[in-house]
Amino acid sequence: MSPSLAQSPPVLDRIALLLDGPPADPDRSAGYLDLLGPAAGPAPTPAQSVMQSRFLPRVYERIWRPVGFNLAKGWPLGPDTAAEHALARDWLGLGRPGSAGRPDATVLDVACGPGNVTRALAAGVSAGGLVVGLDAAATMLARAASEATASVSATVETTAEATVRPGSGRGADPRGAEIGYVRGDAVHLPFLDATFDAVCCFGALYLFDDPWAAIDSMTRVLKPGGRLVVLTTRRPALPVSRLGTELIGRAAGVTMFGDREVVRALTERGFSDVRRRRYPLMQLAGARRP
């Protein structure tokens, strides 16, 4: 049964408690909380239009994301998708999938797309935790909600099998955190202050009209001591490459960030334990809120 026909997932009630001034009756019919509705916003940039298309969610996880991002990270020398997800869990203070030491955390994945990173983060959180994916694109969230439903079914089957076969060697609880999705403004996050233990924004900061306002919003919803990780673009240092990427980025509506811009933004907002990894056309930055 599709999310649009299924009963509203109970996890949405849990997420609703985290919202700052939620609507009286947000639309749940598609399997996620829709806080935007049909209201028209400003005209999207070319890059934003692609992210909101119906076609991209179908190829995002198998083609667009692994090919485009891995090449931008310098693959085969740079990290692949699995290594990227493992690094995100590590920097966010989460655990290893299936391990007994996973934290009971509340995590936010900003601009989650079809939920590939959201699910990877949930694998590093205990079954009592909660991971929320937020995006403005209904087409992406439809895919994410569908994948979440399939993931829950697979987990139930795996858990049942391990229960029936206690000698199979599956001693660790395979379940990760509950996952739920919200359609909302990624720049002005609709959550209460100091709500999340960890916030992740992978492959989206460069699409925002005001990326620094987005960083402010992510900072606001983080608990003191909470961790933030951002994967975004990197502008090459060589003048010729820098000029070319700048021109292409402006035409597409993509911001190319310099080596120090994101790290400086975190430092200026009081973050500590700031760290960074640089790749040919991307960079990963992480820090802890004081």
C-alpha positions as CSV (number, residue, x, y, z in Angstrom):
1,M,0.0,0.0,0.0
2,S,1.4,3.4,-0.9
3,P,2.0,6.0,1.8
4,S,-0.9,8.2,0.4
5,L,-3.4,5.3,1.1
6,A,-1.9,4.1,4.3
7,Q,-2.8,5.3,7.8
8,S,-0.7,8.2,9.0
9,P,2.5,6.8,10.5
10,P,2.6,7.1,14.3
11,V,6.1,8.7,14.0
12,L,4.5,11.8,12.6
13,D,2.8,12.4,15.9
14,R,6.2,12.3,17.5
15,I,7.6,14.7,15.1
16,A,4.6,17.1,15.5
17,L,5.7,17.6,19.1
18,L,9.0,19.1,17.9
19,L,7.4,21.8,15.7
20,D,7.4,25.4,16.5
21,G,3.9,26.7,16.0
22,P,2.6,23.9,13.8
23,P,-0.6,24.3,11.8
24,A,-3.7,22.9,13.5
25,D,-4.1,20.1,11.0
26,P,-1.0,19.6,8.8
27,D,-1.5,17.4,5.7
28,R,-0.3,13.8,6.4
29,S,-1.9,12.1,3.4
30,A,1.4,11.5,1.6
31,G,3.1,9.8,4.5
32,Y,4.9,12.9,5.8
33,L,3.9,16.2,7.5
34,D,3.3,18.8,4.8
35,L,3.8,22.3,6.3
36,L,4.0,24.1,2.9
37,G,0.9,22.9,1.0
38,P,0.3,24.2,-2.5
39,A,1.4,27.8,-1.7
40,A,3.7,29.1,-4.5
41,G,7.1,30.4,-3.5
42,P,9.7,32.4,-5.5
43,A,10.8,31.1,-8.9
44,P,13.3,28.3,-8.4
45,T,16.8,28.4,-9.9
46,P,17.7,25.9,-12.6
47,A,19.4,23.7,-10.0
48,Q,16.4,23.9,-7.6
49,S,14.0,23.0,-10.5
50,V,16.0,19.9,-11.2
51,M,15.8,18.8,-7.5
52,Q,12.0,19.4,-7.5
53,S,11.4,17.4,-10.7
54,R,9.6,14.1,-10.9
55,F,12.4,12.4,-12.8
56,L,15.3,13.0,-10.4
57,P,14.0,11.0,-7.4
58,R,13.9,7.9,-9.6
59,V,17.6,8.0,-10.4
60,Y,19.0,10.0,-7.5
61,E,20.3,7.2,-5.3
62,R,21.5,4.8,-8.0
63,I,23.0,7.2,-10.5
64,W,22.8,11.0,-9.7
65,R,24.1,10.8,-6.1
66,P,26.8,8.1,-6.3
67,V,28.2,9.2,-9.7
68,G,28.1,13.0,-9.4
69,F,29.1,13.3,-5.7
70,N,31.8,10.6,-5.8
71,L,33.4,12.2,-8.8
72,A,33.3,15.6,-7.1
73,K,35.0,14.0,-4.1
74,G,37.8,12.7,-6.3
75,W,36.7,9.0,-6.7
76,P,38.4,6.5,-6.8
77,L,40.8,8.3,-4.5
78,G,38.1,10.1,-2.5
79,P,35.5,8.4,-0.3
80,D,32.6,6.5,-1.8
81,T,29.0,6.8,-0.6
82,A,29.4,4.2,2.1
83,A,32.5,5.8,3.5
84,E,30.8,9.2,3.4
85,H,27.8,7.9,5.4
86,A,30.2,6.3,7.9
87,L,32.1,9.5,8.3
88,A,28.8,11.5,8.8
89,R,27.8,9.1,11.6
90,D,31.2,9.4,13.3
91,W,31.3,13.2,13.2
92,L,27.8,13.4,14.4
93,G,28.5,11.2,17.4
94,L,26.3,8.3,16.3
95,G,27.2,4.6,16.4
96,R,27.9,1.9,13.9
97,P,24.9,0.1,12.3
98,G,23.8,-2.9,14.3
99,S,26.1,-2.1,17.3
100,A,24.9,-2.1,20.9
101,G,26.4,1.3,21.7
102,R,24.2,3.4,19.4
103,P,22.9,6.6,21.1
104,D,19.3,7.3,21.8
105,A,19.5,10.5,19.7
106,T,17.2,12.9,17.9
107,V,18.7,13.8,14.5
108,L,17.7,16.1,11.7
109,D,18.7,15.6,8.0
110,V,18.1,19.0,6.3
111,A,17.2,18.9,2.6
112,C,17.0,15.1,2.8
113,G,15.9,14.5,-0.8
114,P,14.7,10.9,-1.2
115,G,16.1,9.9,2.3
116,N,19.3,8.1,1.4
117,V,21.3,10.0,4.0
118,T,18.4,10.0,6.5
119,R,18.3,6.2,6.5
120,A,22.1,6.0,6.8
121,L,21.9,8.2,9.9
122,A,19.0,6.2,11.4
123,A,21.2,3.1,11.2
124,G,23.6,4.7,13.7
125,V,20.9,5.5,16.2
126,S,19.2,3.2,18.7
127,A,15.6,1.9,18.2
128,G,14.4,4.5,20.7
129,G,15.8,7.4,18.8
130,L,14.3,9.5,16.0
131,V,15.6,10.8,12.7
132,V,13.7,13.5,10.8
133,G,14.2,14.2,7.2
134,L,13.1,17.6,5.9
135,D,12.8,18.8,2.3
136,A,10.7,21.2,0.3
137,A,10.3,19.0,-2.7
138,A,7.2,16.8,-2.6
139,T,8.5,14.5,-5.3
140,M,11.6,13.7,-3.2
141,L,9.6,13.2,0.0
142,A,7.2,10.9,-1.8
143,R,10.1,8.6,-2.7
144,A,11.5,9.0,0.9
145,A,8.3,8.0,2.5
146,S,7.9,5.0,0.2
147,E,11.4,3.8,1.0
148,A,10.8,4.3,4.8
149,T,7.8,2.1,4.6
150,A,9.7,-0.6,2.7
151,S,12.6,-0.3,5.2
152,V,10.2,-0.9,8.2
153,S,8.8,-4.0,6.6
154,A,12.2,-5.4,5.9
155,T,13.3,-4.7,9.5
156,V,10.3,-6.5,10.9
157,E,11.0,-9.5,8.8
158,T,14.7,-9.5,9.8
159,T,13.9,-9.2,13.5
160,A,11.3,-12.0,13.3
161,E,13.8,-14.3,11.6
162,A,16.5,-13.6,14.2
163,T,13.9,-14.3,16.9
164,V,12.9,-17.6,15.3
165,R,16.5,-18.6,14.7
166,P,18.3,-17.6,18.0
167,G,21.4,-19.6,17.0
168,S,21.9,-17.7,13.7
169,G,24.6,-15.4,15.2
170,R,22.5,-12.3,14.9
171,G,22.9,-11.1,18.5
172,A,22.7,-7.3,17.8
173,D,19.4,-5.6,17.4
174,P,19.1,-4.8,13.7
175,R,16.6,-2.0,14.2
176,G,17.7,1.6,13.9
177,A,15.8,4.8,14.9
178,E,12.4,5.7,13.8
179,I,12.3,7.8,10.6
180,G,9.8,10.4,9.6
181,Y,9.7,13.2,7.1
182,V,8.5,16.8,7.0
183,R,7.9,19.0,4.0
184,G,9.1,22.4,5.1
185,D,11.5,25.4,4.6
186,A,15.1,24.2,4.9
187,V,16.3,27.7,5.4
188,H,13.8,28.6,8.2
189,L,13.5,25.3,10.0
190,P,10.0,24.8,11.5
191,F,11.3,23.2,14.8
192,L,11.6,24.4,18.4
193,D,14.9,25.7,19.6
194,A,17.5,23.2,20.9
195,T,15.5,20.2,19.7
196,F,18.1,18.0,18.0
197,D,21.3,16.2,19.2
198,A,22.7,16.2,15.7
199,V,21.9,18.0,12.4
200,C,23.2,17.0,9.0
201,C,23.0,18.8,5.7
202,F,24.5,16.9,2.8
203,G,24.6,18.2,-0.7
204,A,22.2,21.1,-0.4
205,L,23.7,24.2,1.2
206,Y,24.9,25.4,-2.2
207,L,21.3,25.4,-3.5
208,F,19.9,27.8,-0.8
209,D,19.3,31.4,-1.7
210,D,20.7,32.4,1.8
211,P,23.0,29.6,3.0
212,W,24.1,31.6,6.1
213,A,20.6,32.0,7.2
214,A,20.3,28.2,6.9
215,I,23.4,27.7,9.0
216,D,21.8,30.1,11.6
217,S,18.6,28.0,11.6
218,M,20.5,24.7,12.0
219,T,22.4,26.2,14.9
220,R,19.2,27.3,16.5
221,V,17.6,23.9,16.5
222,L,20.7,22.1,17.8
223,K,20.9,21.4,21.5
224,P,24.0,22.8,23.4
225,G,26.8,20.3,22.7
226,G,25.0,19.0,19.6
227,R,26.9,18.4,16.4
228,L,26.5,19.7,12.9
229,V,27.9,18.3,9.7
230,V,27.7,19.9,6.3
231,L,28.8,18.5,2.9
232,T,28.8,21.1,0.3
233,T,30.6,22.5,-2.8
234,R,34.3,23.6,-2.9
235,R,35.6,26.3,-5.2
236,P,39.0,25.2,-6.7
237,A,42.0,27.3,-5.7
238,L,43.5,27.5,-9.2
239,P,42.4,30.7,-10.9
240,V,41.3,29.1,-14.2
241,S,39.3,26.4,-12.5
242,R,37.9,28.8,-10.0
243,L,36.6,31.1,-12.7
244,G,35.0,28.3,-14.7
245,T,33.2,26.8,-11.7
246,E,32.0,30.2,-10.6
247,L,30.5,30.9,-14.0
248,I,28.8,27.5,-14.2
249,G,27.6,27.8,-10.6
250,R,26.0,31.2,-11.1
251,A,24.3,30.1,-14.3
252,A,22.8,27.1,-12.5
253,G,22.0,28.8,-9.3
254,V,24.7,26.9,-7.3
255,T,27.0,28.6,-4.8
256,M,30.7,27.5,-4.9
257,F,32.1,28.0,-1.4
258,G,35.8,28.8,-0.7
259,D,38.0,26.7,1.5
260,R,37.5,28.8,4.6
261,E,33.9,30.1,4.2
262,V,32.0,27.3,5.8
263,V,34.5,26.7,8.6
264,R,34.6,30.4,9.3
265,A,30.8,30.6,9.5
266,L,30.8,27.8,12.1
267,T,33.6,29.5,14.1
268,E,31.8,32.9,14.1
269,R,28.7,31.2,15.5
270,G,30.7,29.9,18.5
271,F,31.1,26.3,17.3
272,S,34.0,24.3,18.7
273,D,35.8,21.1,17.7
274,V,35.7,22.4,14.1
275,R,37.0,20.0,11.5
276,R,37.1,19.8,7.7
277,R,38.0,17.6,4.8
278,R,38.6,19.0,1.3
279,Y,37.9,17.2,-1.9
280,P,38.4,18.4,-5.5
281,L,34.9,20.0,-5.8
282,M,33.4,19.3,-2.4
283,Q,34.2,19.8,1.3
284,L,33.0,18.3,4.5
285,A,32.8,20.5,7.6
286,G,31.7,19.5,11.1
287,A,31.6,21.1,14.6
288,R,30.0,21.1,18.0
289,R,27.6,23.8,19.3
290,P,28.7,25.2,22.6
